[in-house]
Short mmCIF file of C-alpha atoms and ligand atoms in Angstrom, two decimals:
data_model
loop_
_atom_site.label_atom_id
_atom_site.label_comp_id
_atom_site.label_asym_id
_atom_site.label_seq_id
_atom_site.Cartn_x
_atom_site.Cartn_y
_atom_site.Cartn_z
CA MET A 82 -63.07 -119.71 -57.05
CA LYS A 83 -62.78 -115.93 -56.65
CA ASN A 84 -65.35 -113.64 -58.24
CA PHE A 85 -67.31 -116.50 -59.79
CA PRO A 86 -69.79 -115.04 -62.29
CA TRP A 87 -73.21 -115.71 -60.82
CA GLU A 88 -76.78 -114.54 -60.46
CA ASP A 89 -79.46 -116.39 -58.47
CA ARG A 90 -82.30 -118.14 -60.25
CA PRO A 91 -85.15 -115.69 -60.90
CA SER A 92 -87.95 -116.33 -58.40
CA GLY A 93 -90.71 -118.54 -59.73
CA LEU A 94 -88.55 -120.08 -62.49
CA GLN A 95 -88.58 -123.88 -62.52
CA ALA A 96 -86.17 -124.54 -65.38
CA PRO A 97 -82.75 -126.05 -64.53
CA MET A 98 -80.87 -123.27 -66.36
CA TRP A 99 -81.37 -119.51 -66.42
CA ARG A 100 -79.81 -116.64 -68.35
CA TYR A 101 -77.72 -113.80 -66.95
CA SER A 102 -80.01 -110.77 -66.83
CA ALA A 103 -77.37 -108.48 -68.37
CA ASN A 104 -76.67 -110.74 -71.37
CA PRO A 105 -74.90 -110.57 -73.72
CA VAL A 106 -71.68 -110.35 -71.68
CA ILE A 107 -69.57 -109.86 -74.81
CA LYS A 108 -70.95 -107.63 -77.52
CA ARG A 109 -70.13 -108.03 -81.19
CA ASP A 110 -67.82 -105.02 -81.33
CA ALA A 111 -65.68 -105.75 -78.25
CA THR A 112 -62.52 -105.41 -80.37
CA PRO A 113 -61.98 -102.59 -82.89
CA THR A 114 -62.18 -104.90 -85.92
CA SER A 115 -64.68 -107.55 -84.79
CA ASN A 116 -67.89 -108.25 -86.64
CA SER A 117 -69.00 -110.75 -84.00
CA ILE A 118 -67.63 -112.56 -80.90
CA PHE A 119 -69.38 -115.80 -79.98
CA ASN A 120 -68.74 -119.60 -79.52
CA SER A 121 -65.88 -118.93 -77.08
CA ALA A 122 -64.10 -120.68 -74.20
CA VAL A 123 -63.29 -119.50 -70.67
CA VAL A 124 -61.22 -121.01 -67.81
CA PRO A 125 -60.06 -119.92 -64.32
CA PHE A 126 -56.66 -118.24 -64.65
CA GLU A 127 -54.47 -116.57 -62.00
CA ASP A 128 -56.78 -114.47 -59.80
CA GLY A 129 -59.56 -114.33 -62.41
CA TYR A 130 -60.34 -115.84 -65.78
CA ALA A 131 -58.82 -116.17 -69.23
CA GLY A 132 -60.41 -117.23 -72.45
CA VAL A 133 -60.02 -117.93 -76.12
CA PHE A 134 -62.62 -116.08 -78.16
CA ARG A 135 -63.96 -116.67 -81.61
CA CYS A 136 -63.81 -113.28 -83.30
CA ASP A 137 -64.97 -112.97 -86.88
CA ASP A 138 -63.51 -109.73 -88.24
CA GLN A 139 -64.96 -107.14 -90.58
CA CYS A 140 -63.52 -109.08 -93.55
CA ARG A 141 -65.55 -111.98 -92.08
CA ARG A 142 -62.37 -113.97 -91.43
CA MET A 143 -62.73 -116.40 -88.52
CA ASN A 144 -59.96 -116.44 -85.91
CA ILE A 145 -59.34 -116.93 -82.19
CA HIS A 146 -58.14 -114.27 -79.74
CA ALA A 147 -57.03 -114.42 -76.09
CA GLY A 148 -58.91 -112.41 -73.46
CA PHE A 149 -58.85 -111.74 -69.72
CA SER A 150 -61.33 -110.90 -66.98
CA LYS A 151 -61.33 -110.47 -63.20
CA ASN A 152 -64.97 -111.46 -62.74
CA GLY A 153 -65.86 -113.57 -65.79
CA ILE A 154 -68.28 -110.88 -66.99
CA ASP A 155 -66.21 -107.83 -68.00
CA TRP A 156 -63.69 -108.93 -70.63
CA GLU A 157 -60.64 -107.40 -72.31
CA ILE A 158 -60.12 -109.20 -75.59
CA ASN A 159 -56.84 -108.85 -77.46
CA PRO A 160 -57.43 -107.06 -80.76
CA GLU A 161 -54.91 -109.33 -82.52
CA PRO A 162 -55.56 -113.05 -83.08
CA ILE A 163 -53.40 -115.64 -81.30
CA ALA A 164 -50.09 -116.15 -83.15
CA PHE A 165 -49.24 -119.80 -82.55
CA GLN A 166 -45.61 -120.88 -82.40
CA GLN A 167 -44.62 -124.21 -83.77
CA ASP A 168 -44.32 -127.02 -81.28
CA SER A 169 -40.89 -128.68 -81.70
CA GLN A 170 -42.52 -131.87 -82.99
CA THR A 171 -44.79 -130.13 -85.48
CA ASP A 172 -44.22 -128.89 -88.99
CA LEU A 173 -47.83 -127.92 -89.58
CA PHE A 174 -48.81 -124.29 -89.66
CA HIS A 175 -51.42 -124.40 -92.31
CA SER A 176 -54.62 -122.85 -91.03
CA GLU A 177 -57.08 -121.14 -93.34
CA TYR A 178 -59.31 -120.22 -90.41
CA LYS A 179 -59.90 -121.03 -86.76
CA TYR A 180 -63.22 -121.12 -84.95
CA ASP A 181 -65.26 -122.51 -82.05
CA PRO A 182 -62.41 -122.96 -79.51
CA ARG A 183 -62.57 -125.03 -76.33
CA VAL A 184 -59.98 -124.62 -73.54
CA ILE A 185 -59.20 -127.11 -70.80
CA TRP A 186 -56.53 -127.45 -68.11
CA ILE A 187 -54.91 -130.90 -68.27
CA GLU A 188 -52.03 -131.86 -65.99
CA ASP A 189 -49.71 -128.86 -66.41
CA ARG A 190 -51.09 -126.60 -69.13
CA TYR A 191 -54.12 -125.24 -70.91
CA TYR A 192 -54.99 -127.09 -74.09
CA ILE A 193 -56.89 -125.32 -76.83
CA VAL A 194 -58.88 -127.26 -79.41
CA TRP A 195 -60.64 -125.56 -82.29
CA CYS A 196 -62.09 -126.13 -85.71
CA ASN A 197 -59.09 -125.61 -88.01
CA GLY A 198 -59.22 -124.91 -91.72
CA TYR A 199 -56.89 -127.49 -93.28
CA HIS A 200 -58.29 -128.31 -96.73
CA GLY A 201 -61.67 -128.22 -95.02
CA PRO A 202 -62.59 -128.11 -91.36
CA THR A 203 -60.81 -130.42 -88.92
CA ILE A 204 -59.69 -130.43 -85.28
CA GLY A 205 -56.74 -128.12 -84.54
CA MET A 206 -54.86 -128.31 -81.24
CA GLY A 207 -52.43 -126.20 -79.23
CA TYR A 208 -51.47 -125.30 -75.72
CA THR A 209 -50.39 -122.41 -73.51
CA PHE A 210 -49.11 -121.98 -69.98
CA ASP A 211 -49.81 -118.27 -69.64
CA PHE A 212 -52.18 -117.11 -72.43
CA LYS A 213 -49.29 -115.08 -73.85
CA GLU A 214 -47.28 -117.70 -75.72
CA PHE A 215 -49.23 -120.31 -77.65
CA TYR A 216 -47.92 -123.48 -79.32
CA GLN A 217 -49.65 -125.35 -82.10
CA LEU A 218 -49.76 -129.15 -82.18
CA GLU A 219 -50.62 -131.52 -85.01
CA ASN A 220 -54.25 -131.60 -86.11
CA ALA A 221 -55.97 -134.43 -84.26
CA PHE A 222 -57.87 -135.81 -87.24
CA LEU A 223 -58.21 -135.78 -91.00
CA PRO A 224 -60.80 -133.40 -92.42
CA TYR A 225 -63.73 -133.14 -92.07
CA ASN A 226 -64.48 -132.79 -88.41
CA ARG A 227 -65.73 -130.21 -85.90
CA ASN A 228 -66.50 -129.78 -82.21
CA GLY A 229 -63.36 -131.38 -80.77
CA VAL A 230 -63.60 -131.43 -76.96
CA LEU A 231 -60.97 -132.90 -74.58
CA PHE A 232 -61.71 -134.57 -71.24
CA PRO A 233 -59.93 -132.93 -68.29
CA ARG A 234 -57.90 -136.03 -67.37
CA LYS A 235 -56.67 -139.35 -68.72
CA ILE A 236 -59.02 -142.31 -68.37
CA ASN A 237 -57.41 -145.74 -68.24
CA GLY A 238 -54.09 -144.20 -69.29
CA LYS A 239 -55.40 -142.41 -72.40
CA TYR A 240 -56.37 -138.85 -73.23
CA LEU A 241 -59.87 -138.68 -74.63
CA MET A 242 -61.47 -136.37 -77.17
CA LEU A 243 -65.04 -136.06 -78.38
CA SER A 244 -65.57 -134.94 -81.95
CA ARG A 245 -68.19 -134.75 -84.65
CA PRO A 246 -67.19 -135.91 -88.17
CA SER A 247 -68.74 -133.53 -90.70
CA ASP A 248 -68.52 -132.31 -94.28
CA THR A 249 -67.17 -129.13 -95.91
CA GLY A 250 -70.43 -127.23 -95.65
CA HIS A 251 -73.29 -126.75 -93.25
CA THR A 252 -73.37 -130.45 -92.41
CA ALA A 253 -76.90 -131.86 -92.31
CA PHE A 254 -75.90 -134.86 -90.17
CA GLY A 255 -73.66 -135.55 -87.20
CA ASP A 256 -72.97 -138.02 -84.41
CA ILE A 257 -70.62 -137.56 -81.46
CA PHE A 258 -67.63 -139.96 -81.37
CA ILE A 259 -64.80 -140.40 -78.88
CA SER A 260 -61.13 -141.00 -79.72
CA GLN A 261 -58.23 -141.98 -77.49
CA SER A 262 -54.56 -141.02 -77.45
CA PRO A 263 -51.46 -141.92 -75.42
CA ASP A 264 -49.73 -138.62 -76.22
CA MET A 265 -52.15 -135.95 -77.57
CA LYS A 266 -50.73 -136.62 -81.05
CA TYR A 267 -51.90 -140.02 -82.29
CA TRP A 268 -55.65 -140.55 -81.93
CA GLY A 269 -57.42 -143.89 -82.36
CA GLU A 270 -59.61 -146.50 -80.68
CA HIS A 271 -62.61 -144.51 -81.91
CA ARG A 272 -65.98 -145.25 -80.34
CA HIS A 273 -69.47 -144.01 -81.15
CA VAL A 274 -71.10 -142.03 -78.32
CA MET A 275 -74.44 -140.57 -79.47
CA SER A 276 -76.51 -140.06 -82.60
CA PRO A 277 -79.18 -137.41 -83.16
CA ALA A 278 -82.43 -138.34 -81.38
CA PRO A 279 -85.58 -139.57 -83.13
CA PHE A 280 -87.70 -136.67 -84.36
CA GLU A 281 -90.81 -138.04 -82.60
CA ASP A 282 -89.07 -138.00 -79.20
CA SER A 283 -86.77 -135.00 -79.13
CA ALA A 284 -86.88 -132.91 -82.29
CA TRP A 285 -84.52 -130.17 -81.04
CA GLN A 286 -81.64 -132.66 -81.43
CA CYS A 287 -82.89 -134.72 -84.38
CA MET A 288 -80.58 -133.53 -87.17
CA LYS A 289 -77.09 -133.30 -85.63
CA ILE A 290 -75.42 -132.95 -82.26
CA GLY A 291 -71.98 -131.80 -81.07
CA ALA A 292 -70.12 -131.64 -77.76
CA GLY A 293 -69.98 -128.27 -76.00
CA PRO A 294 -67.82 -127.52 -72.96
CA ALA A 295 -65.25 -130.04 -71.63
CA PRO A 296 -67.09 -132.75 -69.66
CA ILE A 297 -67.31 -132.23 -65.88
CA GLU A 298 -66.59 -135.18 -63.57
CA THR A 299 -69.36 -136.00 -61.10
CA LYS A 300 -70.27 -139.03 -58.96
CA GLU A 301 -72.96 -139.93 -61.53
CA GLY A 302 -70.58 -139.79 -64.49
CA TRP A 303 -69.26 -137.15 -66.89
CA LEU A 304 -71.68 -134.25 -67.29
CA LEU A 305 -71.64 -133.33 -70.99
CA ILE A 306 -73.39 -130.18 -72.16
CA TYR A 307 -73.87 -130.32 -75.93
CA HIS A 308 -75.75 -128.66 -78.78
CA GLY A 309 -78.47 -130.23 -80.87
CA VAL A 310 -79.95 -129.06 -84.15
CA LEU A 311 -83.45 -129.08 -85.59
CA ARG A 312 -83.99 -128.38 -89.29
CA SER A 313 -87.04 -126.13 -89.55
CA CYS A 314 -88.77 -124.76 -92.64
CA ASN A 315 -86.79 -121.59 -91.97
CA GLY A 316 -83.30 -123.05 -91.35
CA TYR A 317 -81.34 -124.71 -88.56
CA VAL A 318 -82.22 -124.12 -84.87
CA TYR A 319 -79.38 -124.76 -82.36
CA SER A 320 -80.36 -125.62 -78.77
CA MET A 321 -78.44 -126.77 -75.72
CA GLY A 322 -78.87 -130.09 -73.90
CA ALA A 323 -76.98 -132.29 -71.47
CA ALA A 324 -76.09 -135.96 -70.98
CA ILE A 325 -74.25 -138.07 -68.44
CA LEU A 326 -71.54 -140.40 -69.73
CA ASP A 327 -70.08 -143.39 -67.91
CA LEU A 328 -67.00 -142.45 -65.85
CA GLU A 329 -64.76 -145.33 -66.97
CA GLU A 330 -66.19 -145.94 -70.44
CA PRO A 331 -67.43 -142.50 -71.50
CA TRP A 332 -68.69 -143.77 -74.88
CA LYS A 333 -71.58 -145.25 -72.86
CA VAL A 334 -74.42 -142.77 -72.37
CA LYS A 335 -76.16 -143.21 -68.99
CA TYR A 336 -78.73 -140.43 -69.34
CA ARG A 337 -79.58 -137.90 -72.00
CA MET A 338 -82.09 -135.07 -71.87
CA LYS A 339 -85.27 -135.36 -73.87
CA PRO A 340 -86.33 -131.69 -73.50
CA TYR A 341 -83.73 -129.01 -74.27
CA LEU A 342 -81.88 -127.18 -71.54
CA LEU A 343 -81.88 -123.82 -73.33
CA SER A 344 -83.23 -122.96 -76.77
CA PRO A 345 -83.03 -119.67 -78.68
CA GLN A 346 -85.77 -117.49 -77.19
CA THR A 347 -84.37 -114.06 -76.37
CA ALA A 348 -83.83 -111.33 -78.96
CA TYR A 349 -80.02 -111.74 -78.89
CA GLU A 350 -80.36 -115.51 -79.49
CA CYS A 351 -82.97 -115.18 -82.22
CA VAL A 352 -81.60 -112.19 -84.13
CA GLY A 353 -78.05 -111.86 -85.46
CA ASP A 354 -75.81 -113.06 -88.26
CA VAL A 355 -77.25 -116.58 -87.94
CA PRO A 356 -80.67 -116.45 -86.24
CA ASN A 357 -81.83 -118.98 -83.64
CA VAL A 358 -78.53 -120.29 -82.31
CA VAL A 359 -77.38 -121.05 -78.76
CA PHE A 360 -73.97 -122.76 -78.91
CA PRO A 361 -72.22 -123.66 -75.59
CA CYS A 362 -68.40 -123.88 -75.58
CA ALA A 363 -67.34 -123.42 -71.92
CA CYS A 364 -68.56 -124.08 -68.40
CA LEU A 365 -67.04 -122.86 -65.13
CA HIS A 366 -67.75 -125.04 -62.10
CA ASP A 367 -67.38 -123.89 -58.50
CA GLU A 368 -67.00 -127.16 -56.60
CA SER A 369 -67.50 -125.44 -53.23
CA ASN A 370 -71.17 -124.67 -53.96
CA GLY A 371 -72.05 -126.55 -57.16
CA ARG A 372 -72.51 -123.45 -59.29
CA LEU A 373 -72.14 -123.72 -63.06
CA ALA A 374 -71.66 -120.78 -65.42
CA VAL A 375 -72.04 -121.68 -69.10
CA TYR A 376 -70.67 -119.41 -71.86
CA TYR A 377 -72.52 -119.76 -75.12
CA GLY A 378 -72.60 -118.14 -78.52
CA CYS A 379 -75.86 -116.35 -79.36
CA ALA A 380 -77.01 -116.11 -83.00
CA ASP A 381 -73.36 -116.35 -84.16
CA THR A 382 -73.00 -112.73 -83.05
CA VAL A 383 -72.48 -112.22 -79.29
CA THR A 384 -71.61 -114.26 -76.17
CA GLY A 385 -74.08 -115.02 -73.39
CA LEU A 386 -73.87 -116.51 -69.91
CA ALA A 387 -76.31 -118.92 -68.26
CA PHE A 388 -76.33 -120.53 -64.83
CA ALA A 389 -77.30 -123.82 -63.19
CA GLN A 390 -76.75 -125.75 -59.97
CA ILE A 391 -74.96 -128.98 -60.81
CA ASP A 392 -76.99 -131.27 -58.51
CA GLU A 393 -80.29 -129.87 -59.78
CA LEU A 394 -79.12 -130.24 -63.37
CA ILE A 395 -78.07 -133.87 -62.87
CA GLY A 396 -81.41 -134.62 -61.19
CA TYR A 397 -83.23 -133.00 -64.10
CA ILE A 398 -81.28 -135.00 -66.71
CA LYS A 399 -82.04 -138.27 -64.87
CA GLU A 400 -85.74 -137.46 -64.55
CA ASN A 401 -86.10 -136.30 -68.15
CA SER A 402 -83.93 -138.84 -69.95
CA LEU A 403 -84.60 -140.23 -73.42
C1 BMA B 188 -72.00 -124.61 -87.04
C2 BMA B 188 -70.68 -123.92 -86.72
C3 BMA B 188 -70.87 -122.95 -85.57
C4 BMA B 188 -72.08 -122.07 -85.75
C5 BMA B 188 -73.30 -122.87 -86.15
C6 BMA B 188 -74.49 -122.03 -86.47
O1 BMA B 188 -71.87 -125.43 -88.18
O2 BMA B 188 -70.24 -123.22 -87.86
O3 BMA B 188 -69.74 -122.15 -85.50
O4 BMA B 188 -72.36 -121.40 -84.55
O5 BMA B 188 -73.00 -123.66 -87.29
O6 BMA B 188 -74.23 -121.18 -87.57
#
């Protein structure tokens, strides 16, 4: 991958993940009308990178915008939100808001999955070939649901999506489920994947959890980076963790981190519109050297970048599993 965003681990640091020293990579005012740009997705595209960015505007409307970068660090984000065209099979345009996008290349196109306002939050879907024209598909599920994340390929002939059934508000519960589809339209054969962890063992993920970036295929299984939430006396705290799911039956969890991978600790993660949030939505993987670059929302305000080496991370998950 050309111009992969990267910075070596700071000397003396033991942790399996480290932050980019010039975080945040995307500031809250990176478009003329944005209030905040966070929980956003990035993929390799042409000779650089493209992304779909959650931009809340100065009316505090939530929408998603396309953006482009040569190096994954300096971004040009379109000032206008994505205007989806109707897919020929779809008569659904209704969308009160869009947020928390994930983007993944599958077969011949980039799929975009987001939290779509359709009489409450549910999983919206669309696709693009070029990040210029975008097509909207049917919503995957009934409300209420969030954190829809596709796998990068079919498994046993089916497309797979993780999601997190929710409520209309600031959901105080949440398990990760998986659903299967022959055609990206009809989703079923739902399986439970993970529940929040017991408070006594792993409190950072004891209230609710949700999938983050698209799972990455490894010899050990699917590497899933996810968020977990603790309810403190002062509100919710969102941290990042990781698990390894079975390759053939990804509803089976092989390993799952007991300690967090990253928790809100820097000023830009602890202070913002919603304090104490790290929320991963994308991960670039350079297979030639095992580098991972994770894009994550910080305090619902800006976008940060953190790095890991995939083999070290997998070793850490196995050694520190619940
Ligand atoms: C969740 C979602 C995320 C947000 C998080 C913290 O419910 O709304 O978009 O980052 O809360 O506010």
